[in-house]
Coordinates of C-alpha atoms and ligand atoms in Angstrom, one line a residue:
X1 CA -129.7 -29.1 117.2
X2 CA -131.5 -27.9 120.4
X3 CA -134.7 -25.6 121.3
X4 CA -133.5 -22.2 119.3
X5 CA -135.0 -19.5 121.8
X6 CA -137.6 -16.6 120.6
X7 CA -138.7 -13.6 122.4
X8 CA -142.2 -14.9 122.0
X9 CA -141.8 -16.9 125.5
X10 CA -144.6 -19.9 124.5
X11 CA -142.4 -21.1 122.0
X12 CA -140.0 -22.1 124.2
X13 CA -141.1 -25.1 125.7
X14 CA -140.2 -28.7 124.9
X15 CA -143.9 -29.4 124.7
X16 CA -145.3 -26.8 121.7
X17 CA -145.7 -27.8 118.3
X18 CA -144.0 -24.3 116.9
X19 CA -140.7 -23.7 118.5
X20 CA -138.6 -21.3 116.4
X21 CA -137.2 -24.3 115.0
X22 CA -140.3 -24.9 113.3
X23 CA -141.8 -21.8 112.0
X24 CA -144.6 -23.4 110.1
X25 CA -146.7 -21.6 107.2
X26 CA -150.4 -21.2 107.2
X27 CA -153.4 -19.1 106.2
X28 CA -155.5 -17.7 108.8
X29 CA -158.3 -15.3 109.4
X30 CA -159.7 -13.5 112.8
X31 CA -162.9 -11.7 113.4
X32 CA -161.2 -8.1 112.1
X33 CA -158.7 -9.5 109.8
X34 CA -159.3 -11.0 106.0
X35 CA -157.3 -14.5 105.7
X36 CA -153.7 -13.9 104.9
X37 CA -150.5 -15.9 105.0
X38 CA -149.4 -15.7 108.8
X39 CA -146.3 -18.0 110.5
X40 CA -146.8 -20.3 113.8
X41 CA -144.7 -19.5 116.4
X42 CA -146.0 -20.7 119.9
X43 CA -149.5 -20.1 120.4
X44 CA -149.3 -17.1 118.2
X45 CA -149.4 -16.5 114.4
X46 CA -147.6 -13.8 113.2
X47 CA -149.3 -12.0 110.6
X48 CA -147.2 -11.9 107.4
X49 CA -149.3 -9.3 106.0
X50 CA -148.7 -6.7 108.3
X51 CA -144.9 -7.8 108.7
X52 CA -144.5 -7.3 105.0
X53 CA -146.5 -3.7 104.9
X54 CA -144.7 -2.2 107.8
X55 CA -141.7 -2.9 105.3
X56 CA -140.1 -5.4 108.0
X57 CA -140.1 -8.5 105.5
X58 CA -139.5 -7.9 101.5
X59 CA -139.4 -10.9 99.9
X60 CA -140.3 -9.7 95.9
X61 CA -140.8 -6.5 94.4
X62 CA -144.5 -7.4 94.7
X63 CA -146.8 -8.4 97.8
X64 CA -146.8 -12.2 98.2
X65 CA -148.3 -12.7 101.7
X66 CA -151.5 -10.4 101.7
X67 CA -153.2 -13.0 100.0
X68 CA -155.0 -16.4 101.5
X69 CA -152.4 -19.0 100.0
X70 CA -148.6 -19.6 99.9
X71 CA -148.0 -20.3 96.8
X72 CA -146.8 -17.0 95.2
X73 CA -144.0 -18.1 98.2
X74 CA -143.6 -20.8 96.3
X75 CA -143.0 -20.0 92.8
X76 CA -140.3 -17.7 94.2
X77 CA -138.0 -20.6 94.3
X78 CA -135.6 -22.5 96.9
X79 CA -133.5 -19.3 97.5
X80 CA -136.3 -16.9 98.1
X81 CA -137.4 -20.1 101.3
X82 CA -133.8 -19.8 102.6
X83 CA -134.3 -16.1 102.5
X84 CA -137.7 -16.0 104.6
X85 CA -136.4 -18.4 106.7
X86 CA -133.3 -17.1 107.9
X87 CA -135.4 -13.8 108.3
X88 CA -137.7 -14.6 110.4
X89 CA -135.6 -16.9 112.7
X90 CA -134.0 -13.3 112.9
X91 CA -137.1 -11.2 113.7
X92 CA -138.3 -13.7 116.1
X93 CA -135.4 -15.0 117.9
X94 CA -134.5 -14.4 121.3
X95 CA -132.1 -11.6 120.7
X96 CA -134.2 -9.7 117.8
X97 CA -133.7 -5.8 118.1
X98 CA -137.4 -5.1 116.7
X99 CA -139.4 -6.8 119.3
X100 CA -142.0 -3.8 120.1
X101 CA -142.4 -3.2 116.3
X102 CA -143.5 -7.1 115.9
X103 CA -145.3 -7.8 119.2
X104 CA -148.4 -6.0 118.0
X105 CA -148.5 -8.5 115.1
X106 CA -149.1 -11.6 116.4
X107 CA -152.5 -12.8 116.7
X108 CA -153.3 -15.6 119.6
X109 CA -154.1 -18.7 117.7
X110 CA -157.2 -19.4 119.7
X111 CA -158.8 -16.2 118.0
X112 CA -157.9 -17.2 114.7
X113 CA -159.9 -19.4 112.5
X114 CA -157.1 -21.5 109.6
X115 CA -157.6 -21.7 106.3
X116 CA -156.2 -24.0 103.5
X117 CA -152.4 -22.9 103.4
X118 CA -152.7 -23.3 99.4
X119 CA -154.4 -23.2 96.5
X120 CA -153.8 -27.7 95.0
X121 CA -152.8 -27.1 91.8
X122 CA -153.4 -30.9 91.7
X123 CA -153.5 -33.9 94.1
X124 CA -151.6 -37.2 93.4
X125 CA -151.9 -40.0 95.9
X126 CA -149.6 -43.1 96.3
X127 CA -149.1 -46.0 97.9
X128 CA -145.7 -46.3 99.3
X129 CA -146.1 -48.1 102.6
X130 CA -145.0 -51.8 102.1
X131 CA -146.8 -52.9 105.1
X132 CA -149.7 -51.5 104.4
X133 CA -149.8 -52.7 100.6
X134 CA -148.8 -55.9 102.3
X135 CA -151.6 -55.9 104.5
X136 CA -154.1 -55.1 102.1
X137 CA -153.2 -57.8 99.2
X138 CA -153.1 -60.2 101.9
X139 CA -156.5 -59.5 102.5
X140 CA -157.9 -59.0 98.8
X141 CA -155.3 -61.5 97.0
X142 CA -154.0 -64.1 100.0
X143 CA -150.8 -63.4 101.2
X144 CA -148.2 -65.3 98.5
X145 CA -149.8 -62.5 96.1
X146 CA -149.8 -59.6 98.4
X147 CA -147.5 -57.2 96.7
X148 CA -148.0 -56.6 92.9
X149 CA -145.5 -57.8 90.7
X150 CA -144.7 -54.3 90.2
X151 CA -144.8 -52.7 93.6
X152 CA -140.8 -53.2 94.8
X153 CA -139.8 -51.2 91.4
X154 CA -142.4 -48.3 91.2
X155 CA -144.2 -45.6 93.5
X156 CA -147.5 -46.9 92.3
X157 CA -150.1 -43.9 92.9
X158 CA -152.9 -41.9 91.0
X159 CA -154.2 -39.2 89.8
X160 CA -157.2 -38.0 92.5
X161 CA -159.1 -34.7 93.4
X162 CA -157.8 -31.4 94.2
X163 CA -161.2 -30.2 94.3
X164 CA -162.5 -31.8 97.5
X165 CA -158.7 -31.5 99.4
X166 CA -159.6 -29.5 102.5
X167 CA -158.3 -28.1 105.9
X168 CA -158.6 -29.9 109.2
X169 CA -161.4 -29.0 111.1
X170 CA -164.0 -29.5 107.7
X171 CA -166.7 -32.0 108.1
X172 CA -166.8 -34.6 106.0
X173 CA -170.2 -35.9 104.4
X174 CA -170.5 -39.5 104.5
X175 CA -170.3 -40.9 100.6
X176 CA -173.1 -42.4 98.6
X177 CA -172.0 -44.8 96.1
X178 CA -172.5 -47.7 94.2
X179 CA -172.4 -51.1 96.1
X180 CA -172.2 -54.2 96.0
X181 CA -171.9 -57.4 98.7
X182 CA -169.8 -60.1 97.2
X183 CA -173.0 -62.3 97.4
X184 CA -175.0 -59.9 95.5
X185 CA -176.0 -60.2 92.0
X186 CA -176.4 -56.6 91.0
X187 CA -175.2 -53.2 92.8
X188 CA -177.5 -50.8 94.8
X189 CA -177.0 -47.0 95.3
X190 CA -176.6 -45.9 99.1
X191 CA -174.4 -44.7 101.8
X192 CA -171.3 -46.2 102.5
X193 CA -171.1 -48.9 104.9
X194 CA -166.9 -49.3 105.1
X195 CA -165.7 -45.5 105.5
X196 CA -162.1 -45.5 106.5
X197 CA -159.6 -43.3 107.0
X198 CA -155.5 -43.6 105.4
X199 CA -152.8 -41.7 107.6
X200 CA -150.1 -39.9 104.8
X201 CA -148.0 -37.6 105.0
X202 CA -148.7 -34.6 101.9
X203 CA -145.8 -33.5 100.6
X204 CA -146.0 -30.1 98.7
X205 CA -144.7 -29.4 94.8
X206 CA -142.9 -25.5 95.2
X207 CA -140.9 -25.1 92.2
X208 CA -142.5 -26.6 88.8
X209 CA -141.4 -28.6 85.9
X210 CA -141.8 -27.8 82.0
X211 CA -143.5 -30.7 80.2
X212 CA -141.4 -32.9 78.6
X213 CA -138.2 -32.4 80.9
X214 CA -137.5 -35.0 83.4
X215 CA -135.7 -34.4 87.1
X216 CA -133.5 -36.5 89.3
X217 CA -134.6 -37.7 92.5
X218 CA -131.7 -34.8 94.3
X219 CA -133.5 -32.1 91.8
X220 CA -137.3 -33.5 93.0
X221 CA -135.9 -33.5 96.9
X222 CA -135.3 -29.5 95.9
X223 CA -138.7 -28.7 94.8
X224 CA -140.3 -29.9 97.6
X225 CA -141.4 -26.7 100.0
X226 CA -142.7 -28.5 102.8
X227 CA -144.9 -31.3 104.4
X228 CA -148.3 -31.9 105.9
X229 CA -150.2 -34.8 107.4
X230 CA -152.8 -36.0 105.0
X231 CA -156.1 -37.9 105.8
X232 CA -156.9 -40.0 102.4
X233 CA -160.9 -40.8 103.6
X234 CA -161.6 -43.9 101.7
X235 CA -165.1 -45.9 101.2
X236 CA -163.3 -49.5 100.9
X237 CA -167.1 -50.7 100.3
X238 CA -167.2 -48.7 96.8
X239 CA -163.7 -49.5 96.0
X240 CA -164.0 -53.0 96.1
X241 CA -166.5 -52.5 93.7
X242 CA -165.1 -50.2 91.2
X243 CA -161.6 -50.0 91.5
X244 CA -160.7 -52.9 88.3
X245 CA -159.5 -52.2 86.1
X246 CA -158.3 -48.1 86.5
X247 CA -158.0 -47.7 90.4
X248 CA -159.8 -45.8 93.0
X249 CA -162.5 -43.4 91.7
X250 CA -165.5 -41.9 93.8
X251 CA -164.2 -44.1 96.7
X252 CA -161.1 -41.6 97.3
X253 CA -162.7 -38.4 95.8
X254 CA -164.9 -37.1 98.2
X255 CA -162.5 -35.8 100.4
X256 CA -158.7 -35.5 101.3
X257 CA -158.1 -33.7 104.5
X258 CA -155.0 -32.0 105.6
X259 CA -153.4 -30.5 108.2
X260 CA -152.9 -26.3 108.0
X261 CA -149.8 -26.0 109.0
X262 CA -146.8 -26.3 106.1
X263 CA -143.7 -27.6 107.8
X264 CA -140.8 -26.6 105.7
X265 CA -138.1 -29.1 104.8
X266 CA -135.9 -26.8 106.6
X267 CA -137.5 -27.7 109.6
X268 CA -136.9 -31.1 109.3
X269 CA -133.9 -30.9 107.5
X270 CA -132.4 -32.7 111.6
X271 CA -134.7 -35.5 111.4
X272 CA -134.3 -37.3 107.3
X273 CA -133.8 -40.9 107.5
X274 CA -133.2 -43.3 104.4
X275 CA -135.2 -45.7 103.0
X276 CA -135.0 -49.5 104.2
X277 CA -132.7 -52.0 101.8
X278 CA -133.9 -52.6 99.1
X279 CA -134.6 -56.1 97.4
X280 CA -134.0 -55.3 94.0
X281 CA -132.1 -52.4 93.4
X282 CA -134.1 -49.1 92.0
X283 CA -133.6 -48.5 88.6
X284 CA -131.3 -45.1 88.2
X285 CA -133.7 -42.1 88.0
X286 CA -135.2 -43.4 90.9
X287 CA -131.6 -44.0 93.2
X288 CA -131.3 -41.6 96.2
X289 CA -128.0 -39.9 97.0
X290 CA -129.1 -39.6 100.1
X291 CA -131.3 -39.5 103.1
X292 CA -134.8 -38.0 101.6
X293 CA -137.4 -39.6 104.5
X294 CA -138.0 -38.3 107.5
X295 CA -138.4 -39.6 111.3
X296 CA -141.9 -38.0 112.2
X297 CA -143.9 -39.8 115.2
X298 CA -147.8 -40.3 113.8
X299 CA -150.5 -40.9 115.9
X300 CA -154.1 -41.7 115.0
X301 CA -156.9 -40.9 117.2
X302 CA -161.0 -41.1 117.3
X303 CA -163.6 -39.6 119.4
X304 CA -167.3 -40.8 119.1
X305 CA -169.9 -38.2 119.6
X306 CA -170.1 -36.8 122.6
X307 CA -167.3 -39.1 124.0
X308 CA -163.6 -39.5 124.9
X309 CA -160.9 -39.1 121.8
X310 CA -158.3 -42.4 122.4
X311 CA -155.7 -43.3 120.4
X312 CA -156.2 -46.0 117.8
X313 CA -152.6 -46.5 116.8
X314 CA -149.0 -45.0 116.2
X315 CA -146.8 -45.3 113.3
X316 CA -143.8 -43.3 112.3
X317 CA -143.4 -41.8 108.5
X318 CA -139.9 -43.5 108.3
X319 CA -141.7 -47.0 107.7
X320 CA -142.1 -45.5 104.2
X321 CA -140.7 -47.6 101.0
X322 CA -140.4 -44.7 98.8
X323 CA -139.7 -40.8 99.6
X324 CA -141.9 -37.6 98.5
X325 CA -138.6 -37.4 96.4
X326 CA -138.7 -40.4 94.6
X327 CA -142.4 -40.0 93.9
X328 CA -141.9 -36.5 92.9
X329 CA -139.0 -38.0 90.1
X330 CA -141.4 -40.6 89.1
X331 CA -144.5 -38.6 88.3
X332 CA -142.2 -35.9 86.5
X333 CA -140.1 -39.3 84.4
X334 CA -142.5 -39.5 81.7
X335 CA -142.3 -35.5 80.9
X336 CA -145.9 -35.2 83.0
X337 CA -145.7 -31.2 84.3
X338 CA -145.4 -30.6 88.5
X339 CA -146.5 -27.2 89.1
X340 CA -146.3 -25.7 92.5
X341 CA -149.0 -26.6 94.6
X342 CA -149.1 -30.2 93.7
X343 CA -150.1 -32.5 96.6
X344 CA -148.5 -35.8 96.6
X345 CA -149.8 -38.0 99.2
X346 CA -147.2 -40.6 100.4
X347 CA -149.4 -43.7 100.6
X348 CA -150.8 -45.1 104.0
X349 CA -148.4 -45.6 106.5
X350 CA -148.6 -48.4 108.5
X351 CA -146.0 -49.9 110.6
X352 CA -145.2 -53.8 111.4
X353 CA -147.3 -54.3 114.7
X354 CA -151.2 -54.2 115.0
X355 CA -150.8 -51.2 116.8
X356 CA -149.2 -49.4 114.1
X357 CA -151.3 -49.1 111.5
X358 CA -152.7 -46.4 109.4
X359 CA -156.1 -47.7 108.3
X360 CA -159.0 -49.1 110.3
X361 CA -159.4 -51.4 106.9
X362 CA -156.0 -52.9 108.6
X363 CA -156.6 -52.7 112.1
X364 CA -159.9 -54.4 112.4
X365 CA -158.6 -56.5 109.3
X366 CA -161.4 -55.5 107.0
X367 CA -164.1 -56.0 109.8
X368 CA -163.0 -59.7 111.2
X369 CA -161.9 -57.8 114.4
X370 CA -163.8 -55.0 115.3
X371 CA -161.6 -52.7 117.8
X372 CA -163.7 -52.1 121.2
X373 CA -163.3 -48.3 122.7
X374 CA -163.3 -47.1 126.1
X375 CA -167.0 -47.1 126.0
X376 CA -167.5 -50.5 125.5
X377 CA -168.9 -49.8 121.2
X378 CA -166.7 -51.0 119.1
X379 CA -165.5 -50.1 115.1
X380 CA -165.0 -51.6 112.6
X381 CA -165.1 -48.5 110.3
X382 CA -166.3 -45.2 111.4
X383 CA -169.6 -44.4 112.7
X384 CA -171.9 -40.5 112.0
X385 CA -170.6 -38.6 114.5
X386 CA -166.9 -39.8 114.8
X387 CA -164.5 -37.3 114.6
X388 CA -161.1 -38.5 113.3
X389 CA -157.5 -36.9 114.2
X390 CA -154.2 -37.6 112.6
X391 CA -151.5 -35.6 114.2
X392 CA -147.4 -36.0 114.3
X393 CA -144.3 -34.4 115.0
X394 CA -140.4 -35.3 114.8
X395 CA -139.0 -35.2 118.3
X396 CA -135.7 -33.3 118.5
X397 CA -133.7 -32.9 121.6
X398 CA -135.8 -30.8 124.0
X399 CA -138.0 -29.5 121.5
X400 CA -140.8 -31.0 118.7
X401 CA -141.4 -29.7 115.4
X402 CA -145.0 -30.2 115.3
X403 CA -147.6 -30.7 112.6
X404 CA -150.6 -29.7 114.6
X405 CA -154.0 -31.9 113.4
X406 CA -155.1 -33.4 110.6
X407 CA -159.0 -34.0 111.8
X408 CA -162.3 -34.3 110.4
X409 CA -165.8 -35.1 111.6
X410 CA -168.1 -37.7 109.6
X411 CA -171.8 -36.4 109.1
X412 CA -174.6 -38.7 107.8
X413 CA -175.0 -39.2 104.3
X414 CA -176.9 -36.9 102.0
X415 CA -180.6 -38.7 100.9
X416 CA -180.3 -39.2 97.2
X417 CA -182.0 -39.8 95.1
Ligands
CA501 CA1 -154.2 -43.4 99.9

């Protein structure tokens, strides 16, 4: 696969995000125009709206992109994607006959404003990375006990907050929680001290499941409609706290950010990858029969307030234990519902070397070595005013498919009581 070439002439660069190889779906909004479903293609959006109302895309006997999510898209199935797909690689490739109807369509993305690309029907995060889970038990359990007993046989994840998931570019209020030092006899109420971020990939549910009815691992890969970069923002100081015996609570469920771009599986279809060996085998319903991870570069990056944005590290999502598939097949094996619009987040990904991984919990290993910046301060966790950006792609040959950002900025926390 090379750079596919579109009449729209930004897209065809080796540097963009959205070749027409990529075609990624989001919502957006301008100054004149309500938010609607629109389609990245260079630095324009093309407006599905007004593609479908001048009768130049039908997808279903009703209107499925005049409205500010995707996932009416969605629940018209894996056929109906392949449909939209080929389409528009046919309106907006380099030989398209109805160029002059479609020019007048696209809106420049620096006028638009994006919006969540869906509604979360409900978010599921899990924690799939072995060297991150490594990392972390080595820290909290020493490192003969690092990985659970259970960790090399299940996805381990839970159930978090589709309430507070939200698109890059939202601020994020710094959590108040409960705390407590280890030296400390009882916990106080205040602002958290250890706020962190976890780079994840999101992958998105688009065909649902009846309750009761289990699916393979192949028929999980099918459901999935596409993938985004996920920020898990974690307070590790009211974790440690209240996460035994049930998990993470209010220290995950003040706010998931992801990026607005859905990149369809289509799109990456050139770059899956397999999982690594696997010391004990999987038991069946979670076995792949085939590739079902993907090769996407992931970069982490921070800018204080009012300074320069450097890179704190770079990972790659094939460092993954588990696949978005195998989750998918896992949450589904007890006869729990998927419904489309279910976020599964993949777990932090960190990769073997200092420099690659996806936590600042990791990389200043849980505050013993603060990280220095170009401006001489250094982190340990992140500081009011820090903005945080997660972005990736999968490099193809003379072309990217690109996930755009995944960022946030951290305000102070709210007084209370
Ligand atoms: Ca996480």
């Amino acid at each position: 696969m090379t750079l596919l070439q579109s009449w729209v002439t930004s897209a065809n660069t080796a540097e963009t995000d959205f070749p027409l190889n990529n075609l990624p779906y989001g919502v957006f909004s301008t100054a004149s125009l309500e938010a609607r479903c629109g389609v990245a293609i260079g630095d324009q959006i093309l407006d599905m709206a007004a593609l479908e109302e001048a009768g130049l895309i039908t997808l279903s006997d009703e209107p499925v992109f005049d409205v500010p999510y995707w996932n009416d898209v969605m629940e018209l199935g894996p056929d109906a994607w392949e449909t939209l797909r080929a389409s528009l690689i046919a309106l907006l490739g380099a030989d398209a006959p109805d160029q002059d109807q479609i020019a007048p369509l696209l809106v420049p993305m620096a006028d638009a404003e994006l919006h969540m690309p869906m509604v979360v029907s409900e978010y599921t995060d899990f924690y799939a990375g072995r060297h991150h889970a490594t990392n972390v038990g080595t820290m909290f359990r020493g490192a003969e006990n690092a990985l659970p007993p259970n960790w090399l046989h299940i996805p381990i994840g839970y159930n978090g907050r589709a309430s507070t998931v939200v698109v890059s570019g939202t601020d994020i209020i710094r959590p108040n929680g409960q705390l407590k030092a280890p030296d400390a006899t009882v916990p106080s109420f205040g602002p958290c001290k250890r706020l962190d971020i976890e780079l994840e990939m999101g992958a998105i549910v688009g065909t649902s499941t009846q309750m009761g009815t289990p699916v393979t691992t192949a028929e999980a890969d099918e459901m999935i409609f596409g993938y985004v970069i996920l920020n898990d923002w974690s307070a590790r100081d009211i974790q440690a706290w209240e996460y035994q015996p049930l998990g993470p609570f209010q220290a995950k469920a003040f706010a998931t950010s992801i990026s607005p771009w859905i990149v369809t599986k289509a799109a990456l279809e050139p770059f899956r990858t397999s999982t690594p060996e696997r010391e004990f085998d999987l038991l069946p319903y979670l076995q792949e029969p085939g590739p079902m991870l993907y090769d996407i570069d992931l970069s982490i990056l921070i800018q204080p307030q009012g300074g320069i944005e450097e890179m704190l590290a770079r990972t790659n999502y094939n460092q993954m234990y588990y696949s978005a598939a195998q989750q998918l097949a896992h949450h589904a094996s007890s006869g729990c519902a998927m419904n489309a619009g279910d976020l599964l987040g993949s777990g932090t990904i960190s990769g073997a070397e200092k420099s690659e991984r996806g936590s600042l919990l990791e990389l200043s290993w849980g505050g013993k070595e603060p990280i220095t910046l170009q401006d001489g301060s250094t982190r340990s966790f992140i500081e009011d005013g820090d903005t945080m950006t997660l972005t990736g792609h999968a490099q193809g040959d003379g072309y990217r498919i690109g996930f755009g950002q995944c960022t946030g900025k951290i305000l102070p926390a709210i007084a209370f009581p």
